[in-house]
Short mmCIF file of C-alpha atoms and ligand atoms in Angstrom, two decimals:
data_model
loop_
_atom_site.label_atom_id
_atom_site.label_comp_id
_atom_site.label_asym_id
_atom_site.label_seq_id
_atom_site.Cartn_x
_atom_site.Cartn_y
_atom_site.Cartn_z
CA MET X 197 -44.23 -42.64 55.75
CA ASP X 198 -42.59 -41.81 59.09
CA LYS X 199 -38.96 -40.83 59.25
CA LEU X 200 -36.37 -43.58 59.56
CA THR X 201 -32.96 -43.63 61.19
CA ILE X 202 -29.79 -45.15 59.78
CA ASP X 203 -27.14 -46.09 62.29
CA ALA X 204 -24.08 -44.07 61.38
CA GLU X 205 -21.16 -42.05 62.67
CA PRO X 206 -20.80 -39.51 64.18
CA TYR X 207 -24.42 -40.13 65.23
CA PRO X 208 -27.54 -41.83 63.80
CA LEU X 209 -29.02 -39.99 60.82
CA GLU X 210 -32.76 -39.47 60.62
CA PHE X 211 -34.16 -39.17 57.08
CA ASP X 212 -37.42 -39.05 55.19
CA PRO X 213 -37.77 -42.32 53.23
CA ASP X 214 -39.68 -40.47 50.50
CA ARG X 215 -36.75 -38.09 50.04
CA VAL X 216 -33.73 -40.36 49.98
CA ALA X 217 -31.73 -41.51 46.95
CA LEU X 218 -28.89 -43.93 46.34
CA LEU X 219 -26.02 -42.27 44.44
CA ILE X 220 -23.46 -44.64 42.93
CA ILE X 221 -20.37 -42.83 41.75
CA ASP X 222 -18.18 -43.88 38.82
CA MET X 223 -18.29 -47.68 39.16
CA GLN X 224 -16.74 -47.82 35.69
CA ARG X 225 -14.66 -50.60 34.18
CA ASP X 226 -11.69 -48.30 33.68
CA PHE X 227 -11.40 -47.69 37.44
CA VAL X 228 -12.49 -51.06 38.78
CA GLU X 229 -11.71 -53.89 36.38
CA PRO X 230 -8.41 -55.69 35.88
CA GLY X 231 -6.94 -54.59 32.55
CA GLY X 232 -8.49 -51.12 32.76
CA PHE X 233 -7.00 -47.65 32.94
CA GLY X 234 -6.65 -47.73 36.75
CA GLU X 235 -4.63 -50.93 36.68
CA MET X 236 -2.57 -49.66 33.75
CA LEU X 237 -1.47 -46.78 35.98
CA GLY X 238 -0.08 -49.31 38.45
CA ASN X 239 -2.99 -49.37 40.90
CA ASP X 240 -4.25 -52.45 42.72
CA VAL X 241 -7.85 -52.61 41.52
CA SER X 242 -8.76 -55.32 44.04
CA ARG X 243 -9.07 -52.50 46.58
CA LEU X 244 -11.89 -51.11 44.45
CA ARG X 245 -13.38 -54.42 43.33
CA SER X 246 -14.16 -55.33 46.94
CA THR X 247 -16.84 -52.61 46.88
CA ILE X 248 -18.84 -54.31 44.12
CA GLU X 249 -20.45 -56.97 46.31
CA PRO X 250 -21.65 -54.62 49.12
CA CYS X 251 -22.69 -52.01 46.53
CA GLY X 252 -24.73 -54.71 44.81
CA ARG X 253 -26.53 -55.55 48.04
CA VAL X 254 -27.35 -51.89 48.69
CA LEU X 255 -28.46 -51.43 45.08
CA ALA X 256 -30.79 -54.43 45.33
CA ALA X 257 -32.21 -53.12 48.62
CA ALA X 258 -32.72 -49.63 47.15
CA ARG X 259 -34.52 -51.06 44.13
CA ALA X 260 -36.71 -53.25 46.35
CA ALA X 261 -37.50 -50.21 48.52
CA GLY X 262 -38.43 -48.21 45.45
CA ILE X 263 -36.14 -45.27 46.24
CA ALA X 264 -34.43 -43.22 43.52
CA VAL X 265 -31.17 -44.67 42.22
CA ILE X 266 -28.75 -42.45 40.31
CA HIS X 267 -25.46 -43.49 38.71
CA THR X 268 -22.58 -41.30 37.59
CA ARG X 269 -19.73 -41.79 35.14
CA GLU X 270 -16.61 -39.67 34.80
CA GLY X 271 -15.73 -39.04 31.19
CA HIS X 272 -15.71 -36.82 28.16
CA ARG X 273 -17.16 -36.21 24.73
CA PRO X 274 -15.31 -38.07 21.96
CA ASP X 275 -14.00 -34.72 20.69
CA LEU X 276 -12.74 -33.95 24.24
CA ALA X 277 -14.18 -30.43 23.95
CA ASP X 278 -15.41 -30.67 27.56
CA ALA X 279 -12.04 -31.77 28.96
CA PRO X 280 -9.87 -28.98 30.38
CA PRO X 281 -6.44 -29.03 28.68
CA THR X 282 -4.92 -29.09 32.17
CA LYS X 283 -6.77 -32.32 32.95
CA LEU X 284 -5.59 -33.89 29.70
CA ALA X 285 -1.98 -32.91 30.38
CA ARG X 286 -1.94 -33.93 34.06
CA GLY X 287 0.42 -36.75 34.98
CA ARG X 288 2.35 -36.63 31.69
CA LEU X 289 0.93 -40.08 30.98
CA GLU X 290 1.94 -42.15 28.00
CA VAL X 291 -1.68 -43.24 27.68
CA GLY X 292 -4.08 -40.73 29.19
CA ILE X 293 -7.63 -39.45 28.82
CA GLY X 294 -8.80 -39.69 25.23
CA ASP X 295 -6.02 -42.06 24.17
CA GLU X 296 -6.59 -45.63 23.08
CA GLY X 297 -6.34 -47.72 26.24
CA PRO X 298 -6.87 -51.36 27.13
CA MET X 299 -10.66 -50.92 27.04
CA GLY X 300 -11.07 -48.37 24.27
CA ARG X 301 -10.49 -44.63 24.53
CA VAL X 302 -9.76 -43.77 28.14
CA LEU X 303 -12.67 -42.02 29.92
CA VAL X 304 -14.43 -41.25 26.65
CA ARG X 305 -18.19 -41.72 26.51
CA GLY X 306 -19.12 -44.76 24.48
CA ALA X 307 -15.86 -46.60 25.17
CA HIS X 308 -16.10 -50.01 26.84
CA GLY X 309 -13.95 -48.92 29.78
CA HIS X 310 -16.04 -45.82 30.40
CA ASP X 311 -19.18 -47.81 31.10
CA ILE X 312 -20.42 -49.13 34.44
CA VAL X 313 -19.47 -52.64 35.58
CA PRO X 314 -22.11 -55.26 34.71
CA GLU X 315 -22.72 -56.18 38.37
CA LEU X 316 -24.05 -52.67 39.07
CA TYR X 317 -25.42 -51.81 35.64
CA PRO X 318 -28.18 -49.17 35.71
CA ALA X 319 -31.71 -50.47 35.32
CA GLU X 320 -34.18 -48.80 32.98
CA GLY X 321 -35.38 -45.53 34.49
CA GLU X 322 -32.31 -45.00 36.69
CA PRO X 323 -30.65 -41.75 35.60
CA VAL X 324 -27.00 -41.91 34.56
CA VAL X 325 -25.21 -38.60 35.02
CA ASP X 326 -22.17 -38.11 32.81
CA LYS X 327 -19.76 -35.77 34.52
CA PRO X 328 -16.63 -34.14 33.12
CA GLY X 329 -15.11 -33.48 36.53
CA LYS X 330 -14.55 -35.20 39.81
CA GLY X 331 -17.64 -33.71 41.44
CA ALA X 332 -21.00 -35.03 40.23
CA PHE X 333 -22.62 -31.59 40.50
CA TYR X 334 -20.08 -29.73 38.38
CA GLU X 335 -21.51 -29.02 34.89
CA THR X 336 -24.19 -31.72 35.20
CA ASP X 337 -27.94 -31.84 35.80
CA LEU X 338 -27.65 -33.86 39.01
CA HIS X 339 -28.93 -31.05 41.26
CA LEU X 340 -31.96 -30.59 39.00
CA ILE X 341 -32.68 -34.33 38.96
CA LEU X 342 -32.52 -34.46 42.77
CA LYS X 343 -34.63 -31.32 43.22
CA ASN X 344 -37.30 -32.64 40.85
CA ARG X 345 -37.57 -35.76 43.00
CA GLY X 346 -37.55 -33.81 46.26
CA ILE X 347 -34.41 -35.58 47.45
CA GLU X 348 -32.84 -34.38 50.71
CA THR X 349 -30.63 -37.32 51.72
CA LEU X 350 -28.06 -39.21 49.66
CA ILE X 351 -26.75 -42.68 50.38
CA VAL X 352 -23.37 -42.60 48.65
CA CYS X 353 -21.36 -45.48 47.16
CA GLY X 354 -18.62 -45.63 44.52
CA VAL X 355 -15.04 -44.81 43.69
CA THR X 356 -12.65 -43.41 44.47
CA THR X 357 -13.24 -42.41 48.07
CA GLU X 358 -10.87 -39.47 48.27
CA VAL X 359 -11.43 -38.18 44.75
CA CYS X 360 -14.87 -38.36 43.13
CA VAL X 361 -16.77 -39.52 46.22
CA HIS X 362 -15.25 -36.82 48.41
CA THR X 363 -15.64 -34.05 45.85
CA THR X 364 -19.28 -35.00 45.28
CA VAL X 365 -20.10 -35.24 48.99
CA ARG X 366 -18.58 -31.81 49.57
CA GLU X 367 -20.57 -30.36 46.68
CA ALA X 368 -23.76 -32.01 47.94
CA ASN X 369 -23.18 -30.80 51.48
CA ASP X 370 -22.79 -27.21 50.30
CA ARG X 371 -26.09 -27.55 48.43
CA GLY X 372 -27.92 -28.65 51.57
CA TYR X 373 -28.05 -32.41 51.04
CA GLU X 374 -27.30 -34.80 53.89
CA CYS X 375 -24.92 -37.53 52.73
CA VAL X 376 -24.29 -40.87 54.33
CA VAL X 377 -21.24 -42.57 52.84
CA LEU X 378 -21.11 -46.37 53.12
CA ALA X 379 -17.55 -47.27 54.15
CA ASP X 380 -17.43 -50.72 52.52
CA CYS X 381 -19.16 -49.44 49.35
CA VAL X 382 -16.52 -46.80 48.61
CA GLY X 383 -12.98 -47.66 47.63
CA SER X 384 -9.55 -46.16 47.16
CA TYR X 385 -6.37 -47.52 45.60
CA PHE X 386 -4.61 -46.22 48.74
CA PRO X 387 -5.60 -47.69 52.15
CA GLU X 388 -4.37 -44.61 53.98
CA PHE X 389 -6.51 -42.31 51.83
CA GLN X 390 -9.54 -44.55 52.38
CA ARG X 391 -9.17 -44.32 56.13
CA VAL X 392 -8.49 -40.61 56.28
CA ALA X 393 -11.14 -39.69 53.71
CA LEU X 394 -13.82 -41.42 55.79
CA GLU X 395 -12.50 -39.81 58.98
CA MET X 396 -12.71 -36.39 57.33
CA ILE X 397 -16.36 -36.80 56.37
CA LYS X 398 -17.56 -37.60 59.88
CA ALA X 399 -15.13 -35.39 61.85
CA GLN X 400 -16.25 -32.26 63.68
CA GLY X 401 -19.79 -33.51 64.18
CA GLY X 402 -20.17 -34.66 60.57
CA ILE X 403 -18.64 -31.71 58.79
CA PHE X 404 -19.39 -33.20 55.36
CA GLY X 405 -21.83 -35.94 56.35
CA TRP X 406 -22.16 -39.36 57.94
CA VAL X 407 -20.40 -42.71 57.55
CA SER X 408 -22.23 -46.02 57.76
CA ASP X 409 -21.94 -49.35 55.92
CA ALA X 410 -23.79 -51.70 53.60
CA ASP X 411 -25.33 -53.84 56.34
CA ARG X 412 -26.79 -50.87 58.16
CA ALA X 413 -28.06 -49.34 54.89
CA VAL X 414 -29.66 -52.61 53.78
CA ALA X 415 -31.34 -52.94 57.18
CA VAL X 416 -32.94 -49.50 57.01
CA LEU X 417 -33.86 -49.82 53.33
CA GLY X 418 -35.55 -53.12 54.19
CA ARG X 419 -37.83 -51.24 56.53
CA ILE X 420 -39.04 -49.07 53.64
CA ARG X 421 -39.87 -52.18 51.63
CA ARG X 422 -41.69 -53.87 54.52
CA ASP X 423 -43.66 -50.77 55.44
CA ALA X 424 -44.62 -50.13 51.80
CA ALA X 425 -45.75 -53.73 51.24
C1 C5J Q 7 -10.54 -40.50 39.64
C2 C5J Q 7 -12.78 -40.96 40.39
N1 C5J Q 7 -9.97 -41.01 40.72
N2 C5J Q 7 -13.95 -41.42 39.96
N3 C5J Q 7 -11.88 -40.57 39.45
O1 C5J Q 7 -9.88 -39.97 38.78
O2 C5J Q 7 -12.52 -40.93 41.58
#
């Protein structure tokens, strides 16, 4: 199929529709749902919850287009052997990673809070990458999964914008992927960080990648579906 173009900043991004994937980062209950770890830390989770609806539209469009969809989750083994002691100690929290939280053990694989919100739950065949760090490439098989599918371009959604989304986009950029981050599909607890994080991605001619939004992504993904039909 011919190349397509997604309208984006700092300029429209041309991509090969056979080599594009949707990457949804850490849309886990503990970050996004009321009563989870994020809210327990005093954050306003509504700032993150507003991403669920546009993410859902992009996810539906990606599935209809038949492109690769990959989900990530931040978290650790139940024995915490893959969690750096510095990460466990950070913040001097009363309830931190590995402790019993409102939705089970915080950021521990298998806990209710660690899993992905039902609205965006992975479908059968969609890889879920469990990552111990903020970046989705660090100590995971994400790069291998993408290489095996011939992926060159990543449409990026998820939370939080300035932490796991940014770290992953930077890692992807250094590995030669072109990332387009959908502004309304990524969220931060801090409005200022949301704004600046998106500015940073597209500054200097797209130093880390491109910024677009759900509507523009759905429109271009719809062209894949129509052309394939
Ligand atoms: C954080 C993440 N913020 N997924 N994780 O700790 O951004």
